[in-house]
XYZ file of C-alpha atoms in Angstrom:
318
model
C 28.052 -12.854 -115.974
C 30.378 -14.124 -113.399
C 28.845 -14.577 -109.718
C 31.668 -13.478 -107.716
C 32.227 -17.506 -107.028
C 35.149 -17.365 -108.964
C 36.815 -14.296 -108.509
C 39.379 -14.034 -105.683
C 40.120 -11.142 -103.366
C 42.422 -12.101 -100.760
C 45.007 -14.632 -101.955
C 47.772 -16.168 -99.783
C 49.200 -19.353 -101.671
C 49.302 -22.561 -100.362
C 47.166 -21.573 -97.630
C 43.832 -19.652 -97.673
C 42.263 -17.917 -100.725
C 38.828 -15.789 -100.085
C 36.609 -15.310 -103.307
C 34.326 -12.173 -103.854
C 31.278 -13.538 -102.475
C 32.592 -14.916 -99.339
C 33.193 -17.855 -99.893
C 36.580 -19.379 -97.763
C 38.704 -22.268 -99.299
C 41.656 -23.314 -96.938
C 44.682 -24.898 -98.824
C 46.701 -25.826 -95.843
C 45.841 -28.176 -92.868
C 44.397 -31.719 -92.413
C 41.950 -33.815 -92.980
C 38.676 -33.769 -90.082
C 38.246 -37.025 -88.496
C 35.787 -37.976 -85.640
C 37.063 -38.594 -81.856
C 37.809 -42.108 -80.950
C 36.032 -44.576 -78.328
C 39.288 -45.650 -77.552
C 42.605 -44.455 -79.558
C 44.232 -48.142 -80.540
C 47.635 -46.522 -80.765
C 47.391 -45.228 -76.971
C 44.400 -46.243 -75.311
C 43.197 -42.472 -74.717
C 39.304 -42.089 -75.404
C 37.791 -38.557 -76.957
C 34.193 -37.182 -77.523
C 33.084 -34.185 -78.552
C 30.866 -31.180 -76.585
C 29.129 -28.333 -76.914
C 30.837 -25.644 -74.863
C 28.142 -22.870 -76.140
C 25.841 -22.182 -78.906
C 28.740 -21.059 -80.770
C 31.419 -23.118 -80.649
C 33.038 -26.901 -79.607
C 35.915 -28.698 -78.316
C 37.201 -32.481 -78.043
C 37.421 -33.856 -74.705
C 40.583 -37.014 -74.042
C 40.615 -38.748 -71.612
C 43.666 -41.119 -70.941
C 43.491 -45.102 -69.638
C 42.464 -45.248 -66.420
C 45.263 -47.278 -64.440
C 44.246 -46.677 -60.367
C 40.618 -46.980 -59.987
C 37.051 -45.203 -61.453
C 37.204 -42.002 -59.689
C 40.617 -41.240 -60.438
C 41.546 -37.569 -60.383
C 44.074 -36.248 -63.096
C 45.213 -32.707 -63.857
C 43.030 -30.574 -66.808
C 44.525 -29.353 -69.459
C 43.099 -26.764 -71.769
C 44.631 -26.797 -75.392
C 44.487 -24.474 -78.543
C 45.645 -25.659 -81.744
C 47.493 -23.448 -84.164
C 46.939 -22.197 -87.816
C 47.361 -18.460 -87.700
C 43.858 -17.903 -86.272
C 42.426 -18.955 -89.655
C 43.269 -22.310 -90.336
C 43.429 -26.191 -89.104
C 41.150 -27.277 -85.939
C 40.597 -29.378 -82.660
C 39.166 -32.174 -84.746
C 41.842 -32.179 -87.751
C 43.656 -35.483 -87.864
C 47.192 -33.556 -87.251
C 45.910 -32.315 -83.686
C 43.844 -35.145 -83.373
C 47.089 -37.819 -83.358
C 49.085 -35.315 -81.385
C 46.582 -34.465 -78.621
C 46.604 -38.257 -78.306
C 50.055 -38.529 -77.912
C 50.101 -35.697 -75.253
C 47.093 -36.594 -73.120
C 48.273 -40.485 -73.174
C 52.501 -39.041 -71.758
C 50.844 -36.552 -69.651
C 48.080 -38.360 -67.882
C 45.928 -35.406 -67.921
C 42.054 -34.692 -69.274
C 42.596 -32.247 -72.277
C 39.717 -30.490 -73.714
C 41.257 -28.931 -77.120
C 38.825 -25.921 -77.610
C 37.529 -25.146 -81.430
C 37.717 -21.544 -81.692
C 36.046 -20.025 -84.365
C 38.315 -18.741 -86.733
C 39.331 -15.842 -89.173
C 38.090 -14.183 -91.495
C 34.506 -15.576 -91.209
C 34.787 -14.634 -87.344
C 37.887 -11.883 -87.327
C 39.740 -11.308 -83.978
C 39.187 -10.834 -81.467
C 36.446 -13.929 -81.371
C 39.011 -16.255 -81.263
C 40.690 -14.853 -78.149
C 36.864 -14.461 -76.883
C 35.936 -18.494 -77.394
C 39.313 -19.207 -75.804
C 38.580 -17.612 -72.856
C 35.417 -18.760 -72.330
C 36.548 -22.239 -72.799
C 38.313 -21.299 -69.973
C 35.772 -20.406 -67.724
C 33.444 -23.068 -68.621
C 35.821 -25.582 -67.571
C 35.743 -23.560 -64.206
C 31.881 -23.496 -64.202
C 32.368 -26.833 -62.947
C 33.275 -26.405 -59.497
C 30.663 -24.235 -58.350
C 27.987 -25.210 -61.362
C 24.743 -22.642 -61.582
C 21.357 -24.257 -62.097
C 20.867 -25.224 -65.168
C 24.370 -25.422 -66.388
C 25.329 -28.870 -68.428
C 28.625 -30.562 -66.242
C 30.481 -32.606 -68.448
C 30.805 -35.854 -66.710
C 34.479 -36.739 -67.509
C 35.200 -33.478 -65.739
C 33.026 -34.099 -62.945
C 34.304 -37.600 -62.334
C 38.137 -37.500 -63.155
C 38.981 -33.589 -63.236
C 41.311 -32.423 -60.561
C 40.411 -28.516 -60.732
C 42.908 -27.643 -58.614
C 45.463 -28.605 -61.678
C 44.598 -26.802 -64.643
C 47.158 -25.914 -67.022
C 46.847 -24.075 -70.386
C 48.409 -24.776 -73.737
C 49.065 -24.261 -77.362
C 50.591 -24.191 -80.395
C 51.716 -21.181 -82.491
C 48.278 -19.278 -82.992
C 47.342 -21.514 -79.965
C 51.024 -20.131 -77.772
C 49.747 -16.573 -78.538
C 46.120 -17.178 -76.751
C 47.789 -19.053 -73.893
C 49.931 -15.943 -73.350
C 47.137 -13.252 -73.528
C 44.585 -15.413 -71.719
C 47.582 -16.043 -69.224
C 47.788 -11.959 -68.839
C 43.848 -11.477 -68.743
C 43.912 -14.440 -65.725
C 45.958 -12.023 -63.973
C 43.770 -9.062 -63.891
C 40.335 -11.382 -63.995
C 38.814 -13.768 -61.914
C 38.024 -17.235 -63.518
C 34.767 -19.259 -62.470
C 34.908 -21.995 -59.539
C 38.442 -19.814 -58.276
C 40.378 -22.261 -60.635
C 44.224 -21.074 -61.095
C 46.258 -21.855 -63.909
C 49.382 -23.671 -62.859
C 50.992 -23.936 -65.829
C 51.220 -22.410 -69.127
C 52.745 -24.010 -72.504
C 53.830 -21.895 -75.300
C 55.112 -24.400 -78.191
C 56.332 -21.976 -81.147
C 54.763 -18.857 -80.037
C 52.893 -16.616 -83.194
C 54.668 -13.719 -81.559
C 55.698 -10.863 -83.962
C 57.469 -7.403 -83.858
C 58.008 -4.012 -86.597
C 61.404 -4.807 -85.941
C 61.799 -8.473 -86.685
C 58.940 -8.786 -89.340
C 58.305 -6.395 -92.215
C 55.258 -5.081 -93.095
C 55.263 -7.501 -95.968
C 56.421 -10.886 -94.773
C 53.789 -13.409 -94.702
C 53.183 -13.307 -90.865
C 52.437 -9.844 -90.776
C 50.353 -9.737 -93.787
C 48.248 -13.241 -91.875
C 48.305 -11.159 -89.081
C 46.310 -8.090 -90.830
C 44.188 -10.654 -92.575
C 42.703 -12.210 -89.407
C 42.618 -8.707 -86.986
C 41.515 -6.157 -89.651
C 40.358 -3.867 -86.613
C 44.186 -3.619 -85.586
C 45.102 -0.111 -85.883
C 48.766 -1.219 -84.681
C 49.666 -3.685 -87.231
C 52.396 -6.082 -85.711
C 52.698 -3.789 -82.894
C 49.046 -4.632 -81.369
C 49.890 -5.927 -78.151
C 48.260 -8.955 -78.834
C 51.124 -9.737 -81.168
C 53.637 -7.959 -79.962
C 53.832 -8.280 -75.930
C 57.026 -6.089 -75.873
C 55.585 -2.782 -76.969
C 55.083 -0.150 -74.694
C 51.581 -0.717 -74.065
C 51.544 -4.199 -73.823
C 50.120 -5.105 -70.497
C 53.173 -5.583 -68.395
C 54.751 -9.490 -68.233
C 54.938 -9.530 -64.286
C 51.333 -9.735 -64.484
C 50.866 -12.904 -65.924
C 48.595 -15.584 -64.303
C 50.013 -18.554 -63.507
C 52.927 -20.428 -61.815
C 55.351 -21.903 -64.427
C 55.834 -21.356 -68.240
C 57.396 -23.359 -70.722
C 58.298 -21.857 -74.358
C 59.498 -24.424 -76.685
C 61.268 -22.916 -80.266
C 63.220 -24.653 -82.663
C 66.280 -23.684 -84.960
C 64.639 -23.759 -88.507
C 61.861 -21.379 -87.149
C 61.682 -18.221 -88.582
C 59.065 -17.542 -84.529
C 62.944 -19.138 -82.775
C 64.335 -15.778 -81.969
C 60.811 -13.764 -81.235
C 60.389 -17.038 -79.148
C 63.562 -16.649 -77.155
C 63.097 -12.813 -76.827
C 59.690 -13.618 -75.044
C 61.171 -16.139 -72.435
C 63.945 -13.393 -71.407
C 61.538 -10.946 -71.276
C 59.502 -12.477 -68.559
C 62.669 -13.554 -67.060
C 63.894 -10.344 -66.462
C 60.284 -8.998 -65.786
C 58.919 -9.132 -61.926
C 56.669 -11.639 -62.787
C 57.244 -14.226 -59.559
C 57.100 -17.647 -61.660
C 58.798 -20.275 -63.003
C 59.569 -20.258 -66.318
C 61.845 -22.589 -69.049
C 62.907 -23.057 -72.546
C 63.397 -25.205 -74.742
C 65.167 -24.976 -78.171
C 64.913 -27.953 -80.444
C 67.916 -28.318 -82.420
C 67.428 -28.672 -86.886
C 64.002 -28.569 -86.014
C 61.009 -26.334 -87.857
C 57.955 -24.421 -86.961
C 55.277 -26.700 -84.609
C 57.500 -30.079 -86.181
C 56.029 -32.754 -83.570
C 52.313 -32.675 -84.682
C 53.252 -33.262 -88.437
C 55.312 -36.089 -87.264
C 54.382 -37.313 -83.951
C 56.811 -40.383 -84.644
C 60.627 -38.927 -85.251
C 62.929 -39.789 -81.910
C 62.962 -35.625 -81.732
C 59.138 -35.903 -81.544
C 58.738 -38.169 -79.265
C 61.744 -36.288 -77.041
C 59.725 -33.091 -77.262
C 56.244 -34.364 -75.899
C 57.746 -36.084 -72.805
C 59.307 -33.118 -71.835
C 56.087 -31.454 -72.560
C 54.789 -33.763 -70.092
C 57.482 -33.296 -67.540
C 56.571 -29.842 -67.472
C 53.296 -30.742 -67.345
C 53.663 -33.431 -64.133
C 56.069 -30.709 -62.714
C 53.707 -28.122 -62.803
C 50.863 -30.269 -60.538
C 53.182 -31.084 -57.628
């Protein structure tokens, strides 16, 4: 008599297929590696924490050049995958946080969010947040809270910058919103916020049965909005409003093979012509696809991409 083991229930090909008993097999993403002492290719050394019971991140921290107590901006990163798939410690985001930390110059702490459908949304937007404020717990630390000493010793937390890719660009914007309405620990203030490839998605631009929307469902079954759920969807009419977003400067990067480019571009208008008071920029990669510089860190458009990422990043601190 079969199990269940063996007999699927959710099925998207190529990517994630659930089986009756619960057990998850992802298709898509890379393989896990561990964090390096020191990265040979850039010099940038990672470890990973506990940030509570329930989930992790990796920690970088780039070459020290000046001296041992030298401050550098934080940066707070969430990797993509549709809320279900890939992770802080996959080799993909491993190689590419390397790259970034290394341009940039900044501490990153890439934040493993627990993902869908073991842990549906809204945990992931939960963990992210939390993150967050545990990276603020460190200026005013309560007793018996564990500081992470690279932090302590070479965090500047009047820096701190938030960023991510795809699934990641759609927690940077709604923990960017919820910054605006909620204090964060230690009176920390995000300067800057990167959206690369936004998972952004609308009724009108996405059909109930295109493969985003159906992801979408898969990983928020609680959603009684579909693609219109404001966490999705930050033009609908009940979408908290855009002025009210919580932080300085915003960069959105899309690219032209992307079926997120025009969503993408739509967004940056929006909180252009919004009364939100900040900075923000885009930037459209030309014959370029969906999140293209972690799969490649190495093409010359790759390598183009992350030091403007870090331009915006060094802009953002001054």
């Amino acid at each position: 008599m079969d199990s269940g083991d063996n007999e699927v229930v959710v099925d998207f090909p190529h990517y994630i297929r659930v089986y009756k008993n619960g057990r998850v097999e992802r298709l898509f993403g890379s393989p896990i590696v561990p964090p390096s002492p020191e990265d040979p290719a850039t010099g940038v050394s990672s470890k990973d924490i506990d940030i509570s019971p329930e989930f992790k991140a990796r920690i970088y921290l780039p070459k020290l050049t000046n001296s041992t107590d030298q401050k550098l901006p934080i940066l707070v990163y969430y990797h993509g995958g549709a809320f279900c798939l890939e992770s802080a410690f996959s080799f993909l985001d491993h190689r590419y946080l390397n790259r970034i930390v290394a341009e940039s110059n900044v501490i990153a702490v890439s934040v493993e969010y627990r993902l869908a459908p073991e842990n549906p949304l809204p945990v992931a937007y939960e963990d992210s947040w939390a993150a967050l404020q545990w990276v603020g717990s460190h200026v005013e630390a309560k007793p018996g809270f564990e500081k992470e000493p690279w932090l302590v010793n070479h965090g500047d937390f009047e820096k701190v910058l938030i960023g991510g890719d795809s699934a990641g660009g759609n927690i940077v914007h709604n923990l960017s919103l919820r910054s605006g309405s909620e204090s964060l620990n230690g009176g920390i203030k995000i300067l800057g916020s990167l959206l690369c490839f936004p998972y952004f998605l609308t009724s009108i631009d996405f059909k109930e049965d295109s493969l985003p929307s159906k992801l979408w469902g898969f990983v928020n079954p609680s959603t009684k909005d579909g693609v219109d759920d404001p966490n999705i969807n930050p033009f609908v009419e009940k979408a908290q409003s855009l002025s009210t977003l919580g932080c300085s400067k915003i960069l959105v990067c899309v690219a032209e093979k992307d079926e997120l480019r025009n969503i993408g571009i739509k967004y940056a208008e929006a909180v252009k012509n919004s009364e939100w008071k900040g900075e923000i920029e885009l930037i459209d990669v030309e014959g370029e696809d969906h999140c293209f510089q972690i799969f490649d860190t190495e093409t010359e458009k790759a390598k183009i991409l992350i030091k403007e990422i870090a331009s915006f990043i060094k802009k953002s601190c001054v």
